[in-house]
Tab-separated table of C-alpha atoms in Angstrom:
chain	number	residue	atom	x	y	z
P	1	UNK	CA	-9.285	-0.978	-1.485
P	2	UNK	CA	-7.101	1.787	-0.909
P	3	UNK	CA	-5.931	0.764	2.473
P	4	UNK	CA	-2.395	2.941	3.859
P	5	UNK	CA	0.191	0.617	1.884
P	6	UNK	CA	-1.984	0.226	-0.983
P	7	UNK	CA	-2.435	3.413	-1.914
P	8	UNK	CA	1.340	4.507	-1.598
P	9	UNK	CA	1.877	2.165	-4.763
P	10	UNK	CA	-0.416	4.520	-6.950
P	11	UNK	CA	0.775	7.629	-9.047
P	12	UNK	CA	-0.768	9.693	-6.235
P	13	UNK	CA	1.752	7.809	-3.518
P	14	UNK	CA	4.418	8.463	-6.290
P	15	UNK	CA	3.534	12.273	-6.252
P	16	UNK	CA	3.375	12.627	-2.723
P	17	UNK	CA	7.022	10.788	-1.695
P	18	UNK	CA	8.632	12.599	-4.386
P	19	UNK	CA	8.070	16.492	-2.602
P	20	UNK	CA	10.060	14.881	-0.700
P	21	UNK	CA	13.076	13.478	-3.237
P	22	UNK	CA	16.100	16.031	-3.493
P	23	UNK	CA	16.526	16.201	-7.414
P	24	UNK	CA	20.105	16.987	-7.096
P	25	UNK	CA	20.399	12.854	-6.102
P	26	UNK	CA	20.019	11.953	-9.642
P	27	UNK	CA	21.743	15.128	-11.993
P	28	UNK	CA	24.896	13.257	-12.169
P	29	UNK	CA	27.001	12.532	-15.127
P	30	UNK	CA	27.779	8.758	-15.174
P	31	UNK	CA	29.827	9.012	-18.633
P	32	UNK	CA	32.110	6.210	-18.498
P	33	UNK	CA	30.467	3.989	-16.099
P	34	UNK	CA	29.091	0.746	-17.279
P	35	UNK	CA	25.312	-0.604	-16.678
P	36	UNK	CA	23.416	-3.773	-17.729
P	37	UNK	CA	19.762	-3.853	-17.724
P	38	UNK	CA	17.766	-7.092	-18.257
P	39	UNK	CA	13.886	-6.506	-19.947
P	40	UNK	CA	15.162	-3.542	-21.269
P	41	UNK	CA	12.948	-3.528	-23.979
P	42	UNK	CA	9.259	-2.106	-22.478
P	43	UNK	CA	8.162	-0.770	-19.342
P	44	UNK	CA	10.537	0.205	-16.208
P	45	UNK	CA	14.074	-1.322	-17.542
P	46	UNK	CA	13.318	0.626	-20.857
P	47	UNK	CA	12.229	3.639	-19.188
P	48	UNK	CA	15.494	3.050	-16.519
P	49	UNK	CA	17.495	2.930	-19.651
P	50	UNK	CA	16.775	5.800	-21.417
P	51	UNK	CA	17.390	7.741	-17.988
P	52	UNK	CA	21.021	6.228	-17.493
P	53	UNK	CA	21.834	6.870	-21.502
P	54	UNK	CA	19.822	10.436	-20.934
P	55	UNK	CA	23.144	10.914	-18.211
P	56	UNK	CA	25.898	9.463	-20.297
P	57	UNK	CA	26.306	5.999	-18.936
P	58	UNK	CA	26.974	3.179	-21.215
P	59	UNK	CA	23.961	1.096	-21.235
P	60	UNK	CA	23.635	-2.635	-22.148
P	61	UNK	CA	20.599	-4.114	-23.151
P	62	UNK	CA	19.826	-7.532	-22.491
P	63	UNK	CA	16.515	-8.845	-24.017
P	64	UNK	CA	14.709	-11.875	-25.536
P	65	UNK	CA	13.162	-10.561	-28.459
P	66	UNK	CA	15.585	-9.559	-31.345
P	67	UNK	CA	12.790	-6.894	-33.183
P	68	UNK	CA	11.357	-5.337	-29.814
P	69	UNK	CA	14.801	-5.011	-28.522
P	70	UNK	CA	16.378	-3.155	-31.519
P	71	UNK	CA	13.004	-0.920	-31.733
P	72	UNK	CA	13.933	0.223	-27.894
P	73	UNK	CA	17.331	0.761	-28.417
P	74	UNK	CA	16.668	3.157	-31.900
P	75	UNK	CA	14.428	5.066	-29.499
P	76	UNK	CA	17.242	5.405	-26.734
P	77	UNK	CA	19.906	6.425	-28.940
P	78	UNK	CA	17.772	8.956	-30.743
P	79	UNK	CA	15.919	10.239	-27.760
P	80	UNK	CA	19.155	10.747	-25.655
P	81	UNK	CA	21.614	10.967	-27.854
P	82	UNK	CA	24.083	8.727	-26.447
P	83	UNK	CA	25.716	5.958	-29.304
P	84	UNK	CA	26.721	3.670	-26.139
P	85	UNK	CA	23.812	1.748	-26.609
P	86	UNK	CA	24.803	-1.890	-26.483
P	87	UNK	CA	22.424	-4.920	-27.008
P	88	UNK	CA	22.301	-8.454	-25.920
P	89	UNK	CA	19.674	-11.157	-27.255
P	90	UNK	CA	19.201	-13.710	-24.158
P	91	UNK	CA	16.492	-15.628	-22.838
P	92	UNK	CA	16.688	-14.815	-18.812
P	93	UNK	CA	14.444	-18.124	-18.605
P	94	UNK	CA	17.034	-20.317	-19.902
P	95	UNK	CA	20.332	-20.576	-17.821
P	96	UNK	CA	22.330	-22.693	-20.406
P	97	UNK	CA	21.673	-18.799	-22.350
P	98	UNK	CA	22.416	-16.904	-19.405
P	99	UNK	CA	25.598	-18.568	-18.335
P	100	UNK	CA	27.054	-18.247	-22.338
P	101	UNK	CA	26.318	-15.182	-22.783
P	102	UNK	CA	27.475	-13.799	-19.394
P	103	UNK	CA	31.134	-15.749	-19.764
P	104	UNK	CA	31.644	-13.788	-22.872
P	105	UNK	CA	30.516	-10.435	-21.706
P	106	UNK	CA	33.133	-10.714	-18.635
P	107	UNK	CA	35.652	-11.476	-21.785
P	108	UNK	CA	34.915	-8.162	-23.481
P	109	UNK	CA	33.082	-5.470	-21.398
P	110	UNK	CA	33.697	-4.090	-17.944
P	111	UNK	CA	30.297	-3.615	-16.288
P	112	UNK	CA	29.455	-1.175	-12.853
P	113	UNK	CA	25.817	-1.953	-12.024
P	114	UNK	CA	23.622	-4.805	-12.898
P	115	UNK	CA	19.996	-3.986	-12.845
P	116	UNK	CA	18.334	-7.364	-12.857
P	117	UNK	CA	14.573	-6.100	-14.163
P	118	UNK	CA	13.460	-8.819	-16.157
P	119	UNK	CA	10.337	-10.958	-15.178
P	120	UNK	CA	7.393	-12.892	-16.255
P	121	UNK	CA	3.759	-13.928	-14.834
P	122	UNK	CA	2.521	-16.647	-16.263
P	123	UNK	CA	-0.702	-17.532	-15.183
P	124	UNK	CA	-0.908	-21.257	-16.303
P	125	UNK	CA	2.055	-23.636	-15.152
P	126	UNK	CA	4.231	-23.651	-17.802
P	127	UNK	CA	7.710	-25.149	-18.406
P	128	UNK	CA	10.425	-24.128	-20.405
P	129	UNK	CA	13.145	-26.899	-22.848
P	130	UNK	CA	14.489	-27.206	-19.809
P	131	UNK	CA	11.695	-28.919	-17.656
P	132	UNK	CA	11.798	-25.408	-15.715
P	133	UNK	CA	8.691	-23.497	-14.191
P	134	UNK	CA	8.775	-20.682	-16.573
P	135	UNK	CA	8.039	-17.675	-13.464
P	136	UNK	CA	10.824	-19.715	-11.115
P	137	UNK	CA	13.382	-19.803	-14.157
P	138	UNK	CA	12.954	-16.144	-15.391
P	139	UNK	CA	12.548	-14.437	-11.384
P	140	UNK	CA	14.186	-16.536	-9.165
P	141	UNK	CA	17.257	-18.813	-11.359
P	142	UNK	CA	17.431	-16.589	-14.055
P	143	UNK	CA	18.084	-13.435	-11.524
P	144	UNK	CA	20.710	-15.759	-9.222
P	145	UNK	CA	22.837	-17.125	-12.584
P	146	UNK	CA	23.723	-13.715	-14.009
P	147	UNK	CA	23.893	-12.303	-10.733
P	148	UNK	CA	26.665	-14.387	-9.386
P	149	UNK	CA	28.092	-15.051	-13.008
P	150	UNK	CA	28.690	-11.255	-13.640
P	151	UNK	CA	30.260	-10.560	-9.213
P	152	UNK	CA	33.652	-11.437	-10.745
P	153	UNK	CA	33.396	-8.427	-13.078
P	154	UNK	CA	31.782	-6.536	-11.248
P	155	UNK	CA	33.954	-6.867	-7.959
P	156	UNK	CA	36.780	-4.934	-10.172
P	157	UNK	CA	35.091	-2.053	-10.556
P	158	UNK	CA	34.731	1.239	-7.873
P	159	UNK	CA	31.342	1.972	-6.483
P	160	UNK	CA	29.777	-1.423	-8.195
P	161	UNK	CA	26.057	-2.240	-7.428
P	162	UNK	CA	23.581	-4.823	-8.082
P	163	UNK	CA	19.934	-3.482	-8.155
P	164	UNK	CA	16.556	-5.951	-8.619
P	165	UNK	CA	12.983	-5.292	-9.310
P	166	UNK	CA	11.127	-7.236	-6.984
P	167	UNK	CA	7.327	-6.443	-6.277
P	168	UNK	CA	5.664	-5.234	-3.163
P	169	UNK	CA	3.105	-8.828	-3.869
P	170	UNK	CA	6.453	-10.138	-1.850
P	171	UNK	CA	4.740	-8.921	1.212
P	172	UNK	CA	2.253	-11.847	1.015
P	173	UNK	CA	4.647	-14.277	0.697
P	174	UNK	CA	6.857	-16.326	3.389
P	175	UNK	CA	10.166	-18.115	1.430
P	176	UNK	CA	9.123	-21.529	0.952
P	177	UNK	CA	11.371	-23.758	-0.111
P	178	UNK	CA	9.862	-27.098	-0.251
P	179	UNK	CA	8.540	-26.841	-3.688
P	180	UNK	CA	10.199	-24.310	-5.978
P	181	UNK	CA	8.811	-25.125	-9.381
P	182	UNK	CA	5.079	-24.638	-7.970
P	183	UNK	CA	4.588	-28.304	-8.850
P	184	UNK	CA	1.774	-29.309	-5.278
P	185	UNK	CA	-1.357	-27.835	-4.888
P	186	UNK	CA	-3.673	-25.412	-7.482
P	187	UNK	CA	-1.415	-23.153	-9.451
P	188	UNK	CA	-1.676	-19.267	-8.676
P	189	UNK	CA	0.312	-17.088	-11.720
P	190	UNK	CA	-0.047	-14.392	-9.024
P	191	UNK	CA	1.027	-16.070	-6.099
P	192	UNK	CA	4.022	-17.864	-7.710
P	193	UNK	CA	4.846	-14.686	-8.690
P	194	UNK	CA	5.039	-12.591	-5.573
P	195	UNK	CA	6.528	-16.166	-4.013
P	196	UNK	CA	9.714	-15.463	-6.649
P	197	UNK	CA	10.044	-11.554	-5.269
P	198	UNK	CA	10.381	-12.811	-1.952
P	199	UNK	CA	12.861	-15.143	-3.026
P	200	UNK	CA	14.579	-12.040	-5.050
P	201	UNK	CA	14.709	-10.139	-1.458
P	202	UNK	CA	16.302	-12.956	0.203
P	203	UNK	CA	18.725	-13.344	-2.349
P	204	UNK	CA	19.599	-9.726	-1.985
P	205	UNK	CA	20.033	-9.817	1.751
P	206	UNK	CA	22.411	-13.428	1.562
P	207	UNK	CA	24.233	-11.720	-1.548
P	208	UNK	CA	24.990	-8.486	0.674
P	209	UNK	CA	26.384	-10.888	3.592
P	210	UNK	CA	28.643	-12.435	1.356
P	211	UNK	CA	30.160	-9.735	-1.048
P	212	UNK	CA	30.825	-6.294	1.302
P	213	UNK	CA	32.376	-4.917	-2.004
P	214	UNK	CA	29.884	-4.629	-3.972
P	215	UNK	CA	26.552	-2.635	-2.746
P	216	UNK	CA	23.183	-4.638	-3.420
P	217	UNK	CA	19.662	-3.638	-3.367
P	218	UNK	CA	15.877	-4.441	-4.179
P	219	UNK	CA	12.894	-2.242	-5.046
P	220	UNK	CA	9.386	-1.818	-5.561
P	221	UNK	CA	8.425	0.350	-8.439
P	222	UNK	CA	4.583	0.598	-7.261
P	223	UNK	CA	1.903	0.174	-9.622
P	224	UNK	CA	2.875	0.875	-13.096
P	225	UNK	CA	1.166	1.132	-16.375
P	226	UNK	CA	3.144	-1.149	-18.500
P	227	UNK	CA	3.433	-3.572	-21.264
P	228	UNK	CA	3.630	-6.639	-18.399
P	229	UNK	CA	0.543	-5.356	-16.212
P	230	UNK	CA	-1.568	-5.221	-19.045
P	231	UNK	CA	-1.067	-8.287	-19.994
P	232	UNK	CA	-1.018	-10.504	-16.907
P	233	UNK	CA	-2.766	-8.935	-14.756
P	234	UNK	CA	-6.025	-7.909	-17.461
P	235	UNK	CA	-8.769	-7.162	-14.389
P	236	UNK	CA	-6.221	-5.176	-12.199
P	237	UNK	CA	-5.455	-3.296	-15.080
P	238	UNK	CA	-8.706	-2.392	-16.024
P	239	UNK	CA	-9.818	-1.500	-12.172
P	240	UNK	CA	-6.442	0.950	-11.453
P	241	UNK	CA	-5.554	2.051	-15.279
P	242	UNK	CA	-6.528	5.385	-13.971
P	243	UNK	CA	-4.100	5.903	-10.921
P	244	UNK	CA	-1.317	3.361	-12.182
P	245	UNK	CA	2.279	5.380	-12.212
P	246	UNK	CA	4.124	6.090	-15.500
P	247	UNK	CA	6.711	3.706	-16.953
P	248	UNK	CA	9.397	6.615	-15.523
P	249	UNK	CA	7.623	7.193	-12.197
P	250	UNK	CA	8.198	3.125	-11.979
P	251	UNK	CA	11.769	3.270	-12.869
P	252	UNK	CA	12.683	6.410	-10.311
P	253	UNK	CA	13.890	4.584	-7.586
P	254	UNK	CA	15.686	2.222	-9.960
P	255	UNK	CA	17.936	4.953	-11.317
P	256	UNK	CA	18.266	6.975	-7.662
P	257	UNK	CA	19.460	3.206	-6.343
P	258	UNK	CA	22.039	3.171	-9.963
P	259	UNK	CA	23.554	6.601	-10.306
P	260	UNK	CA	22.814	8.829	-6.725
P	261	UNK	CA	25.901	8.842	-4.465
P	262	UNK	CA	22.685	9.134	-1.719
P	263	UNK	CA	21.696	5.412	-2.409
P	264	UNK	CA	25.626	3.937	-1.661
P	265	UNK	CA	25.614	5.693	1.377
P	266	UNK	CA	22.964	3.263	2.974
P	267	UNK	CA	23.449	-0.275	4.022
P	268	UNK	CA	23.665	-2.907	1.365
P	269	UNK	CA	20.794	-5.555	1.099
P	270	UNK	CA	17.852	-2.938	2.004
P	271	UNK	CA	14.336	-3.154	0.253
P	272	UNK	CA	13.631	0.570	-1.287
P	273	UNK	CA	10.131	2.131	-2.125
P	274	UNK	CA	10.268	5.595	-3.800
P	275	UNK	CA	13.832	6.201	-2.050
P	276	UNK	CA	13.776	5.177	0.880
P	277	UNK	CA	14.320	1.588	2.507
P	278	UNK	CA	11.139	-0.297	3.591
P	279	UNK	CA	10.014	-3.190	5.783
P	280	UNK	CA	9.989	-6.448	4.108
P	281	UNK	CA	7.683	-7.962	5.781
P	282	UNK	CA	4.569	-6.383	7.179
P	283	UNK	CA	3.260	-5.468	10.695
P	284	UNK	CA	2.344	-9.074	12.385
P	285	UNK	CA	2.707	-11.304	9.153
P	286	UNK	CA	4.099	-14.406	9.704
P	287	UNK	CA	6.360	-13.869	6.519
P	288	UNK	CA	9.598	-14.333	8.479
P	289	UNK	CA	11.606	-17.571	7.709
P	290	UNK	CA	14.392	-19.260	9.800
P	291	UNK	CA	18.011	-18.369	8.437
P	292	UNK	CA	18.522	-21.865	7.405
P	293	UNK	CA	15.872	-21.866	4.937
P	294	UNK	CA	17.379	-18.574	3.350
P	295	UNK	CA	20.685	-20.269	3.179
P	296	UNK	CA	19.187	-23.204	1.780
P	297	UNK	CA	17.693	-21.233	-0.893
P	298	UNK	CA	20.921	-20.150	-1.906
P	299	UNK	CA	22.297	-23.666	-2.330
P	300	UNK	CA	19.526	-25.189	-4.035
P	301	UNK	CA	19.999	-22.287	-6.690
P	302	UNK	CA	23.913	-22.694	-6.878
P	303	UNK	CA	23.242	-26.705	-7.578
P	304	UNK	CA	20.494	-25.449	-10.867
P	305	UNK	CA	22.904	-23.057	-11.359
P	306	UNK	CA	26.479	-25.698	-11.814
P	307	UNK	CA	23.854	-28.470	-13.432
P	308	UNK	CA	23.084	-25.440	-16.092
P	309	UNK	CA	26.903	-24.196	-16.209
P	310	UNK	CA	28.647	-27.851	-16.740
P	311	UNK	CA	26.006	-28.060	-20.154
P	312	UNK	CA	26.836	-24.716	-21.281
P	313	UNK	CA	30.610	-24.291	-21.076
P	314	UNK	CA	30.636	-27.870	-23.128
């Protein structure tokens, strides 16, 4: 089970990389700069939260569920002291949502660093209103929309960044493009899953091609005990509870890649485990795709994305 690879993703692999992390990366005061967290509520985007309030940023929380979301931010503001505690109710699996909301946050915020955390596995196929696999919708279209609905904003603003929580399950996967909505063959929650973080890494590399101004990444947080393991993953959870990572050891790398001056020093479009960029694909997998599938990936989203937009604005 623990194979080399594997057994980095435990807290053990999180306490041996870090001997290794300079903690002077992350003491930095971010007072004045603007970041936007999707999931925010549970798990590694509430834990990445509370560490950008905890260093004075202004923090926007985007979430789905009105209760949990206003629980999360009582706890942030109290915990860290730090009133600039914004939140934002929005369903990342619906884009008509996505696109409202994110036309009139442009209108009254300014906004540094996305961190696009929010996910789902669903195990069954399910759609959403909009006829939508619910695991493409929230991973793959719901990450592209307010990604390339917030670049305007964030292409005004110094040092801006665009971070995503993708999965190391990517490694299994090669981009396939043929069927998107998981719609042929026996459904796999898990598969469809890990199929949506590679399509998360491949949007992060085209995304870095096209905007040079703006400094993208995508991460692995290794095994985690959180709210979303326990729940779709049951038997994994029960096997590894014992050497899964904490909520914060999850979200490290997430606020090293948001706040360090260390992380904007590296090439845009990387793939980071515990701070430092990794292979995306593994030793002899035939995970590699041909460029024209990547690029065709990215139109295929931007046509959802305008079919989603044209609804919305009207």
């Amino acid at each position: 089970w623990f194979v080399k690879g594997l057994w980095e993703y435990t807290r053990s692999g999180y306490e041996s990389a870090s001997k290794h992390f300079n903690p002077a990366d992350v003491e930095v005061n971010v007072a004045g700069r603007s970041f936007l967290v999707t999931g925010a509520n549970s798990g590694i985007g509430k834990a990445t939260a509370k560490e950008i309030a905890r260093r004075g940023g202004t923090v926007h929380l985007v979430c789905r569920s009105k209760e949990r979301a206003e629980v999360a931010k009582g706890e942030i503001v109290t915990e860290t002291g730090n009133p600039n505690i914004f939140l934002h109710i929005v369903d990342i699996s619906n884009p008509k949502e996505i696109w409202k909301f994110a036309e009139k946050f442009k209108n009254e915020h300014k906004l540094n660093v996305l961190i696009n955390n929010a996910g789902c596995m669903v195990n069954n196929r399910e759609l959403t209103e909009d006829g939508l696999e619910k695991n493409f919708a929230t991973n793959t279209l719901g990450t592209y929309i307010l990604t390339t609905a917030l670049l305007s904003l964030l292409e005004k603003e110094a040092d801006a960044r665009v971070i995503t929580v993708s999965s190391g399950g990517m490694l299994v996967q090669k981009l396939n493009i043929s069927d998107l909505q998981s719609g042929n063959g026996t459904f796999d929650g898990t598969m469809v899953y890990a199929q949506n973080k590679r399509q998360q890494v491949v949007l992060t590399e085209q995304w870095a091609k096209a905007y040079s101004n703006i400094h993208f990444s995508v991460m692995h947080p290794g095994w985690a005990d959180t709210p979303a393991v326990r729940s779709s993953m049951p038997d994994f959870y029960q096997k590894m509870k014992n050497s899964l990572r904490t909520e914060a050891q999850g979200a490290d790398t997430v606020v090293w890649l948001a706040v360090s001056a260390e992380a904007a020093k590296l090439p845009s479009g990387l793939f980071f485990q515990d701070r430092q960029p990794v292979p995306t694909h593994l030793p002899l997998a035939s995970t590699h795709s041909p460029p024209e599938d990547e690029e065709k990936l990215m139109d295929m989203l931007e046509e959802f994305s305008q079919k989603f937009k044209s609804t919305s604005s009207g």
